[in-house]
Short mmCIF file of C-alpha atoms in Angstrom, two decimals:
data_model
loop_
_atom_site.label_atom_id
_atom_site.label_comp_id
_atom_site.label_asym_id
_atom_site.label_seq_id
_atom_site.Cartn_x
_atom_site.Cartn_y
_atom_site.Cartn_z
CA UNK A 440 -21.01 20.57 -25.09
CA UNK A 441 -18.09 22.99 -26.20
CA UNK A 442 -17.60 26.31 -24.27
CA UNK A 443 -16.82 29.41 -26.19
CA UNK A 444 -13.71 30.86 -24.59
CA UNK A 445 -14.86 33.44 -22.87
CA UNK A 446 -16.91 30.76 -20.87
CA UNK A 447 -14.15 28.20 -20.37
CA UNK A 448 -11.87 31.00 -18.93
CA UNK A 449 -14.47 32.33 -16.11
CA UNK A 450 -15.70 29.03 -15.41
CA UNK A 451 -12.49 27.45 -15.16
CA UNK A 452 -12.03 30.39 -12.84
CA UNK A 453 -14.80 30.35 -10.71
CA UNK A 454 -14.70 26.20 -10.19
CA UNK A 455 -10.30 27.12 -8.90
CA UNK A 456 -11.67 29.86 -6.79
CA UNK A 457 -14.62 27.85 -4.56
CA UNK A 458 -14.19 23.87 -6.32
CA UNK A 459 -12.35 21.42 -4.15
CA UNK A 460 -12.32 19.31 -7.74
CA UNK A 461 -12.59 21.37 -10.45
CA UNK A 462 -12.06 18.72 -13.12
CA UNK A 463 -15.02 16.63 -11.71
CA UNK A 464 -17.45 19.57 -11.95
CA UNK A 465 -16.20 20.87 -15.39
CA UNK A 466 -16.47 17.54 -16.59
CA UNK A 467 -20.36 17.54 -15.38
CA UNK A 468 -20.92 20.41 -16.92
CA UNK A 469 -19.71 19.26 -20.28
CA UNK A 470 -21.79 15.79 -20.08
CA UNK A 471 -25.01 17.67 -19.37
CA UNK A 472 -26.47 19.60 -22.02
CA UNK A 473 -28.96 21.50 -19.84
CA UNK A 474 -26.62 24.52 -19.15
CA UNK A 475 -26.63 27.27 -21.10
CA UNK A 476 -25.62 30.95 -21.76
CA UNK A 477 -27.97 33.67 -22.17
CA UNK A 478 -27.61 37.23 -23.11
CA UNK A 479 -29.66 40.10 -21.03
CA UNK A 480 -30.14 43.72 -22.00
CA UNK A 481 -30.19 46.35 -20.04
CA UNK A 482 -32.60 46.70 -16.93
CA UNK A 483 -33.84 43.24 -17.63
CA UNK A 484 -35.31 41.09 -14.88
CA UNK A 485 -33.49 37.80 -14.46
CA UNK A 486 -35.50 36.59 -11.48
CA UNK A 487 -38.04 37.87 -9.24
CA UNK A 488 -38.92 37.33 -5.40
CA UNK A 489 -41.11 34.88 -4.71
CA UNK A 490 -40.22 32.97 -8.34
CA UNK A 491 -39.70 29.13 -8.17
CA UNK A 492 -36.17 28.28 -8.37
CA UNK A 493 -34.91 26.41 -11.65
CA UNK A 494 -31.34 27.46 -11.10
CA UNK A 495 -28.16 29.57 -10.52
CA UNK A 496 -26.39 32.04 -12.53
CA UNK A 497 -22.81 32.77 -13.30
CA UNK A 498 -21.74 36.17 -14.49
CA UNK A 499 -19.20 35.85 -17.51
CA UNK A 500 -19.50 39.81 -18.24
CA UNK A 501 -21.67 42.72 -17.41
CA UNK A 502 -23.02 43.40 -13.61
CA UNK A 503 -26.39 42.57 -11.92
CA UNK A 504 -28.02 44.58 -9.07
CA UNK A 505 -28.89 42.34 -6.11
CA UNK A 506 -32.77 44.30 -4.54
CA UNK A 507 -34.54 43.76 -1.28
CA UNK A 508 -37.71 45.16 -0.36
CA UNK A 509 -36.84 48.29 -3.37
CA UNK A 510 -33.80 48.68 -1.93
CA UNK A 511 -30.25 47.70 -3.63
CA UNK A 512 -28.53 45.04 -1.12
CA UNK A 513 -24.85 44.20 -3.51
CA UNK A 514 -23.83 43.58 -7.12
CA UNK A 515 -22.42 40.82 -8.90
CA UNK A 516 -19.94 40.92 -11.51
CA UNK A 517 -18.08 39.00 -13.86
CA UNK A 518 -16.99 35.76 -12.20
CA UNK A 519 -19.41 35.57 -9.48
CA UNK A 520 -22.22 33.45 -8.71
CA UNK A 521 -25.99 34.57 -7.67
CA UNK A 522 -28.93 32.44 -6.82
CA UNK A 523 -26.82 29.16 -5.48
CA UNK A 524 -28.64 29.42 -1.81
CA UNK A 525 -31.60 28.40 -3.82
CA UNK A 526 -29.96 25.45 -5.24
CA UNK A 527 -29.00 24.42 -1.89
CA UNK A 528 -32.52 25.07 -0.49
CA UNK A 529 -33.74 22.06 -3.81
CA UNK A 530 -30.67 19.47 -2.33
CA UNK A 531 -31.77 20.03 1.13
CA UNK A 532 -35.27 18.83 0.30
CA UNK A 533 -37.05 22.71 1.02
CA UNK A 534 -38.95 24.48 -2.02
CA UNK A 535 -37.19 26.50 -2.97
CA UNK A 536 -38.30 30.31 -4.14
CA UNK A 537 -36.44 33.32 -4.36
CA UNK A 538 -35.80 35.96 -1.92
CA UNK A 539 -34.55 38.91 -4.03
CA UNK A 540 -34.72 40.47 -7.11
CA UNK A 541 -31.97 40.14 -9.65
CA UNK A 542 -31.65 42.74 -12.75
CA UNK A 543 -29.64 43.43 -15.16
CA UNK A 544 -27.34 46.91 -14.88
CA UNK A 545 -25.97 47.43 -18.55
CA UNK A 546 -25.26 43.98 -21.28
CA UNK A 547 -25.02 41.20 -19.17
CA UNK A 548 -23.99 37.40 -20.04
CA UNK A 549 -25.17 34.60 -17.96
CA UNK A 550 -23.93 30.97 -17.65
CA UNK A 551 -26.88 29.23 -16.12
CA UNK A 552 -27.11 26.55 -14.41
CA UNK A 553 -30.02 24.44 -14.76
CA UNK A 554 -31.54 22.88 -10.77
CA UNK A 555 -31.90 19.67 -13.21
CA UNK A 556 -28.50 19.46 -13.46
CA UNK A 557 -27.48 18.79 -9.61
CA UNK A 558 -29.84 16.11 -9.95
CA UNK A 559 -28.18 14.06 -12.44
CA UNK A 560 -24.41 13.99 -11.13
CA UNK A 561 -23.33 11.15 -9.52
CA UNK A 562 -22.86 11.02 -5.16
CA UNK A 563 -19.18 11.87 -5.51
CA UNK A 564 -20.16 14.78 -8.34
CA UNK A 565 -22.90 15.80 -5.59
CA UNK A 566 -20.78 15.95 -2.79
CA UNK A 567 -18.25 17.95 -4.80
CA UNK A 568 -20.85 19.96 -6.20
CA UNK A 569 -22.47 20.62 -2.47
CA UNK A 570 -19.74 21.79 -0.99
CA UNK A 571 -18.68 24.18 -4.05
CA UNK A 572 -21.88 26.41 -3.48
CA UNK A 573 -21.57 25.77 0.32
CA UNK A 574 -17.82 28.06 -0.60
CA UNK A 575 -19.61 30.53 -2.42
CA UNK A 576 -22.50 30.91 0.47
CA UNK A 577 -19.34 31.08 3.36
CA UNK A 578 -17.51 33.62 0.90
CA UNK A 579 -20.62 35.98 0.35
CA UNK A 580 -21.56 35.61 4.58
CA UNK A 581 -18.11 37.01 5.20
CA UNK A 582 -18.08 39.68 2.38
CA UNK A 583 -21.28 40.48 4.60
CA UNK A 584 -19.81 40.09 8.26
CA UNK A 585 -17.00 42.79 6.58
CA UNK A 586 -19.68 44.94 5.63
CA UNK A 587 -21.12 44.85 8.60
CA UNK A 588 -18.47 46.03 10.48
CA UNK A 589 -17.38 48.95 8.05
CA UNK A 590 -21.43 49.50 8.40
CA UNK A 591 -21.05 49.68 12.38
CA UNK A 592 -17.68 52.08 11.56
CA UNK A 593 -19.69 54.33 9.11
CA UNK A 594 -22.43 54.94 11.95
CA UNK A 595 -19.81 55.72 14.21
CA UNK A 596 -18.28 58.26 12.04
CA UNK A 597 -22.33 59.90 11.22
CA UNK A 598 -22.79 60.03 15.17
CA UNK A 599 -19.24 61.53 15.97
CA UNK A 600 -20.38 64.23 12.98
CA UNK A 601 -23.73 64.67 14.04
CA UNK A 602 -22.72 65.32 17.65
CA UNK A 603 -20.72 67.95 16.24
CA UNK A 604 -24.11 69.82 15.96
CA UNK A 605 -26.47 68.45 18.47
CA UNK A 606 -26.23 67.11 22.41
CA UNK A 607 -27.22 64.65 24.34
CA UNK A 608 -31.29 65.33 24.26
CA UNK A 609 -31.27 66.55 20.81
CA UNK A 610 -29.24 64.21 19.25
CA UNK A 611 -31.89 61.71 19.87
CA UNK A 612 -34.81 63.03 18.21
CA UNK A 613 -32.02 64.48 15.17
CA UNK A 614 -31.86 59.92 14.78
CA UNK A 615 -35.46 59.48 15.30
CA UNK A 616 -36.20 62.67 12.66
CA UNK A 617 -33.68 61.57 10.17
CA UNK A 618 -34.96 57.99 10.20
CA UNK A 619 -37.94 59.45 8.38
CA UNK A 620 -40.31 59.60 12.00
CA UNK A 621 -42.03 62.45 13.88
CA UNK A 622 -40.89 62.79 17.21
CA UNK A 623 -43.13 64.07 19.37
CA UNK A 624 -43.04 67.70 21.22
CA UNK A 625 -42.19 66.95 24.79
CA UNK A 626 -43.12 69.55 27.72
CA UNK A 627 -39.89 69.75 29.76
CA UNK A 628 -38.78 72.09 32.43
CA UNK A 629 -35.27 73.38 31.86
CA UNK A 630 -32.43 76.24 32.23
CA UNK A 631 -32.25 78.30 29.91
CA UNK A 632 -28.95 80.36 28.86
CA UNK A 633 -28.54 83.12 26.30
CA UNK A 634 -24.90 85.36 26.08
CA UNK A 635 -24.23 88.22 24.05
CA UNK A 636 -21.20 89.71 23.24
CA UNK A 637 -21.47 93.00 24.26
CA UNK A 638 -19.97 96.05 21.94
CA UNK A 639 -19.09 93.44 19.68
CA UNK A 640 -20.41 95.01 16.41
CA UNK A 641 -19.10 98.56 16.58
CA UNK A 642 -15.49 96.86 18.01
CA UNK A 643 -15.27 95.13 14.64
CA UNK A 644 -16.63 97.84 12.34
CA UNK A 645 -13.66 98.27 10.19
CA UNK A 646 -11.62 95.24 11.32
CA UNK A 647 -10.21 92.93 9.63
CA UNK A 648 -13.10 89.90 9.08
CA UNK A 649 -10.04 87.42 9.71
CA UNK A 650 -9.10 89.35 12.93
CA UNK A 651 -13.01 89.70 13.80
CA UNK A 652 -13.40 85.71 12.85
CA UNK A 653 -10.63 84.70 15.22
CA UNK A 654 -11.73 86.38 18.38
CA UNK A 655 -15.53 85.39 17.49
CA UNK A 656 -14.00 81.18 17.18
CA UNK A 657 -12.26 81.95 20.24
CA UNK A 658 -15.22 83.40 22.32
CA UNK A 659 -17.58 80.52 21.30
CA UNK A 660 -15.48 77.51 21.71
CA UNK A 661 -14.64 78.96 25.39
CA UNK A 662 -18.32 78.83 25.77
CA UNK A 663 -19.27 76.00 24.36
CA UNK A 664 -16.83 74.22 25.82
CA UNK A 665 -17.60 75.22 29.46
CA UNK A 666 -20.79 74.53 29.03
CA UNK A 667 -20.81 71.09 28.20
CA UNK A 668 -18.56 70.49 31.03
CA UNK A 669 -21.08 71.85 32.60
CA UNK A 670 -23.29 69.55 31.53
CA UNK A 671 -25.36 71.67 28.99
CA UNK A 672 -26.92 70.94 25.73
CA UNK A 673 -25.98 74.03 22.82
CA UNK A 674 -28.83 74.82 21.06
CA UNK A 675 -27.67 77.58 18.39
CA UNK A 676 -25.27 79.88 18.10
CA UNK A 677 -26.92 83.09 16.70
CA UNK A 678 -23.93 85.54 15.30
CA UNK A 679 -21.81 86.53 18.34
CA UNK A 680 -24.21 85.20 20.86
CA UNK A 681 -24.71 81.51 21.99
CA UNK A 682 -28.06 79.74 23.39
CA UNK A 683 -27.94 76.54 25.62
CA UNK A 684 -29.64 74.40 28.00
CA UNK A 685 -30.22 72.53 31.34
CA UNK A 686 -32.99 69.81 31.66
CA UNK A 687 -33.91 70.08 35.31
CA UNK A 688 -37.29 68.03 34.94
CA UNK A 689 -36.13 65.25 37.73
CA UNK A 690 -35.94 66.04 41.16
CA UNK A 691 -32.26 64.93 40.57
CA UNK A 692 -31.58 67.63 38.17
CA UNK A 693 -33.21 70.06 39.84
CA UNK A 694 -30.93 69.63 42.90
CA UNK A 695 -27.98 69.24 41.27
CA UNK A 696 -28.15 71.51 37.54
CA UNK A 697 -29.15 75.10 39.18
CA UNK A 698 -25.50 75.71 40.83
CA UNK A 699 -23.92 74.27 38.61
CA UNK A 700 -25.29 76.81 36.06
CA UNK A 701 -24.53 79.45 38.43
CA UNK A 702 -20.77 78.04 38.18
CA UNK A 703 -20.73 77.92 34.99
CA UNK A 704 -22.29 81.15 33.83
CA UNK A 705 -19.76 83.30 36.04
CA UNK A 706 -16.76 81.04 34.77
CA UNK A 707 -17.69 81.94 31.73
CA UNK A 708 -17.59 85.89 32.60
CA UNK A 709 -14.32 85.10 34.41
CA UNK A 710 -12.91 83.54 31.18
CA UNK A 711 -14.19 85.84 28.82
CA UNK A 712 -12.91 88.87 30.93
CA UNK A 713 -9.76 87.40 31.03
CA UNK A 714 -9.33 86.76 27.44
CA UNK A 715 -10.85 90.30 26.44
CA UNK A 716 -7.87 91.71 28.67
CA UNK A 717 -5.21 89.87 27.49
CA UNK A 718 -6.38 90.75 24.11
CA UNK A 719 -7.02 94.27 24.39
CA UNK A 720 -10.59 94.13 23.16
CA UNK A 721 -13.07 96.66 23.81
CA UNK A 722 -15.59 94.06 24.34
CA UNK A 723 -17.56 92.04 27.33
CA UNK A 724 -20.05 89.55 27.52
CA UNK A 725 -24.03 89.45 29.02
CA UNK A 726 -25.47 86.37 30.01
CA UNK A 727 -29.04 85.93 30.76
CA UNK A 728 -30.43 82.88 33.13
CA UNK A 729 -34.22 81.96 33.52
CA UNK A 730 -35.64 78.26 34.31
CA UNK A 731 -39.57 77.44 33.52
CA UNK A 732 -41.50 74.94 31.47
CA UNK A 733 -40.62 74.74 27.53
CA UNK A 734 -41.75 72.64 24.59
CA UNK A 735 -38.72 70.83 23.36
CA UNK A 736 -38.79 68.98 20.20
CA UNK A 737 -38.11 69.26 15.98
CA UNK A 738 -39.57 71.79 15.11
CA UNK A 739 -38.07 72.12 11.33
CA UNK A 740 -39.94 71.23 7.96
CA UNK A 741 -40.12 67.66 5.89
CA UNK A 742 -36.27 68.85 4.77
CA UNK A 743 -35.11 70.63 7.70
CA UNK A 744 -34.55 69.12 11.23
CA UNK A 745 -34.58 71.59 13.57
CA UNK A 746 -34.57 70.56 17.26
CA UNK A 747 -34.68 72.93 19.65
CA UNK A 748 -36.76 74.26 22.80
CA UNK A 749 -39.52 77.15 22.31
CA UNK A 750 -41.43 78.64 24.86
CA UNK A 751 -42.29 81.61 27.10
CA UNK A 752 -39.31 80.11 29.19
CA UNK A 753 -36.99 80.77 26.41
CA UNK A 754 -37.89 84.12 25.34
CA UNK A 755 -37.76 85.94 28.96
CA UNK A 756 -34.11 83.90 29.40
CA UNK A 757 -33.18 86.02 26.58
CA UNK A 758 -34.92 88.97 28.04
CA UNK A 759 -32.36 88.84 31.39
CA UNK A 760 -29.58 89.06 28.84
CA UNK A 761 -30.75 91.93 26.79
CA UNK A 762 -31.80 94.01 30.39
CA UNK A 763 -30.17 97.24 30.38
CA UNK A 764 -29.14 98.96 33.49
CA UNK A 765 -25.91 100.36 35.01
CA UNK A 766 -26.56 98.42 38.03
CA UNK A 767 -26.33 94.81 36.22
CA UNK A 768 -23.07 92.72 36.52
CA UNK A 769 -22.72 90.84 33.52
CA UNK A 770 -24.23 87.17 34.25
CA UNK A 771 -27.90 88.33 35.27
CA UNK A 772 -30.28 85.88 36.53
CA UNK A 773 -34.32 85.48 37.35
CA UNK A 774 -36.14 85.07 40.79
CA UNK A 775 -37.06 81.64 40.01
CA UNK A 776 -33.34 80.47 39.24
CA UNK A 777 -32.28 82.34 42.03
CA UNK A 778 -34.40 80.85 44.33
CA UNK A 779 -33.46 77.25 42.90
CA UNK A 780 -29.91 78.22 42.95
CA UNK A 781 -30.02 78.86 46.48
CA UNK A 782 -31.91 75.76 46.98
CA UNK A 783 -29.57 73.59 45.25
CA UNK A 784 -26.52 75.40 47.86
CA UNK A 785 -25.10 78.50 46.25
CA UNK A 786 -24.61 81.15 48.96
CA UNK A 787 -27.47 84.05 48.68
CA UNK A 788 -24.95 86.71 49.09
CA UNK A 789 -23.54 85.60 45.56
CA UNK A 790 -26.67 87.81 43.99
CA UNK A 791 -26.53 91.53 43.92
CA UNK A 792 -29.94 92.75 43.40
CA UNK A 793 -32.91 92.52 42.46
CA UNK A 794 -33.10 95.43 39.77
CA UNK A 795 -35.76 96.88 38.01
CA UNK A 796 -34.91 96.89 34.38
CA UNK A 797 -37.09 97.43 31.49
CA UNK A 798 -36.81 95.08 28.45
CA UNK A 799 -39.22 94.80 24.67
CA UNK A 800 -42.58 95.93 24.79
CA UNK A 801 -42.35 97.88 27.90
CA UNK A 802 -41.68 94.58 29.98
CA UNK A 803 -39.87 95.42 33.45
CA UNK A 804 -38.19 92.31 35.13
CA UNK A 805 -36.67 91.95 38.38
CA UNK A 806 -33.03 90.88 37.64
CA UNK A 807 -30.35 89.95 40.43
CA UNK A 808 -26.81 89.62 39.36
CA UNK A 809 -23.89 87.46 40.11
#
């Protein structure tokens, strides 16, 4: 058998790169007239899952997509081998079938490598031959160990991103949601929090909308920030206002999570105040507190993930903040926190009230302070 040049040069290639002997094999190759080289056209088919295997393939030009269960797993190109494990499946005495499918992407070329060929070399040919496709196998499980790792990397990376815009809870069902599945609405009980900047449209009518954007940045990251320490989940930010959470659904939680909202809600006045003062603002911030029962879960559209908690819970939470009355300090809390707050240690003398104040719809809450 002669080679046309093309084939000598990536064969001769391929036998130096993974052939303990390449001289021995080439030689083979040449004896036996069973090889051959086969041109493919675009899109074409070269083997199918489940066929029988009759042999191996070695790309002299063009690329081949590797698939798995309709999905793409790698692609070969010029100088590499596909379909070998089957060949080793035949010498090992298995049957041998394929496990993926193999078509072409663009002109390919093909040497191929007839499974009637292994059987006519000699034992040292075999042996030779053996442990050349045992190279290519130990080559292609690393170039998959490698992947594996950048793999592990990338989901790093896509969790670090995504818990740039969900916590804890959320970020859960945001995995289970983008995986394709429905997570189901769960009935928690939780803290709620809503904060409003106060004034904070007719101080930046007229401003400069980089001026306005840097104090806005500023106000929300010292929110946000305090907040997780805190140990709460941010749901949304809505313009200059911010909405977060506390699941107190454990008797753990529920001990522990209502002062520490307390703490956290006048810390967040405190630093606020502070920065509004240093900054000469004409600003100040309301902050609204209410625990209940909520329905927390995605609650977005086949293309939008939205996960979030809804309930009566959540709307009178944003109720406290939006109470008007000259007789409200700025972090203004319900009965039923209060009484947990107290519960969980915070002195009752830290709430100034309660307050009649009237809210949407002709709705009058009682509203204590701190």
């Amino acid at each position: 058998m002669v080679f046309a040049a093309n084939v000598d040069r990536v064969l001769e290639r391929f036998l130096k790169q993974h052939c303990p002997r390449p001289d021995l094999i080439r030689a083979a190759i040449l004896r036996e007239p069973i090889c051959r080289v086969d041109d493919y056209n675009p899109d074409h088919m070269i083997c199918r899952r489940g066929d029988r295997v009759s042999g191996c393939w070695l790309v002299l030009s063009g690329q081949v997509e590797v698939r798995a269960h309709d999905q793409s797993v790698t692609f070969r190109g010029e100088g590499e081998m596909f379909g070998e494990q089957g060949l080793l499946h035949v010498l090992a005495g298995k049957n041998g079938a394929r496990t993926a499918d193999v078509k072409a992407i663009g002109p390919v070329r093909l040497f191929f490598i007839d499974a009637a060929f292994q059987e006519r070399l000699t034992d040292p040919e075999k042996t030779i031959w053996v442990l050349t496709l045992a190279d290519v196998v130990n080559m292609k499980l690393a170039q998959a160990t490698q992947g594996r790792s950048e793999l592990r990397i990338s989901v790093a990376e896509q969790e670090h991103l995504l818990r740039r815009f969900s916590d804890d809870d959320a970020l859960g069902l945001v995995k289970v949601a983008a995986a394709g599945q429905t997570p189901r609405i769960q009935p928690r009980k939780a803290i709620v929090f809503f904060s409003d900047i106060a004034n904070f449209s007719v101080w930046s009518t007229g401003k400069d909308s980089g001026e306005v954007a840097s104090h806005l940045h500023r106000l929300c990251s010292l929110q946000i920030d305090l907040i997780r320490k805190a140990g709460g989940q941010i749901d949304k930010l809505m313009g200059d206002g911010v909405m977060a959470y506390w699941f107190i659904d454990t008797a753990e939680r529920e001990r522990v999570e209502p002062a520490a909202v307390i703490r956290c809600a006048t810390t967040i006045a405190e630093e606020v105040g502070r920065y509004v003062t240093d900054n000469g603002l004409d600003i100040g911030i309301r902050i609204g507190l209410h625990a209940g029962d909520v329905a927390f879960g995605d609650f977005g559209a086949e293309q939008r993930i939205a996960v979030t908690v809804l309930g009566a819970t959540v709307n009178t939470a944003a109720r406290y903040e939006q109470a008007k009355s000259p007789d409200l300090g700025q972090v203004r809390v319900s009965p039923v926190l209060r009484e947990l707050a107290v519960e969980a240690g915070i002195a009752p003398e830290t709430f100034r009230g309660p307050v009649k104040a009237n809210v949407k719809h002709g709705v009058e809450l009682d509203v204590y302070s701190c």
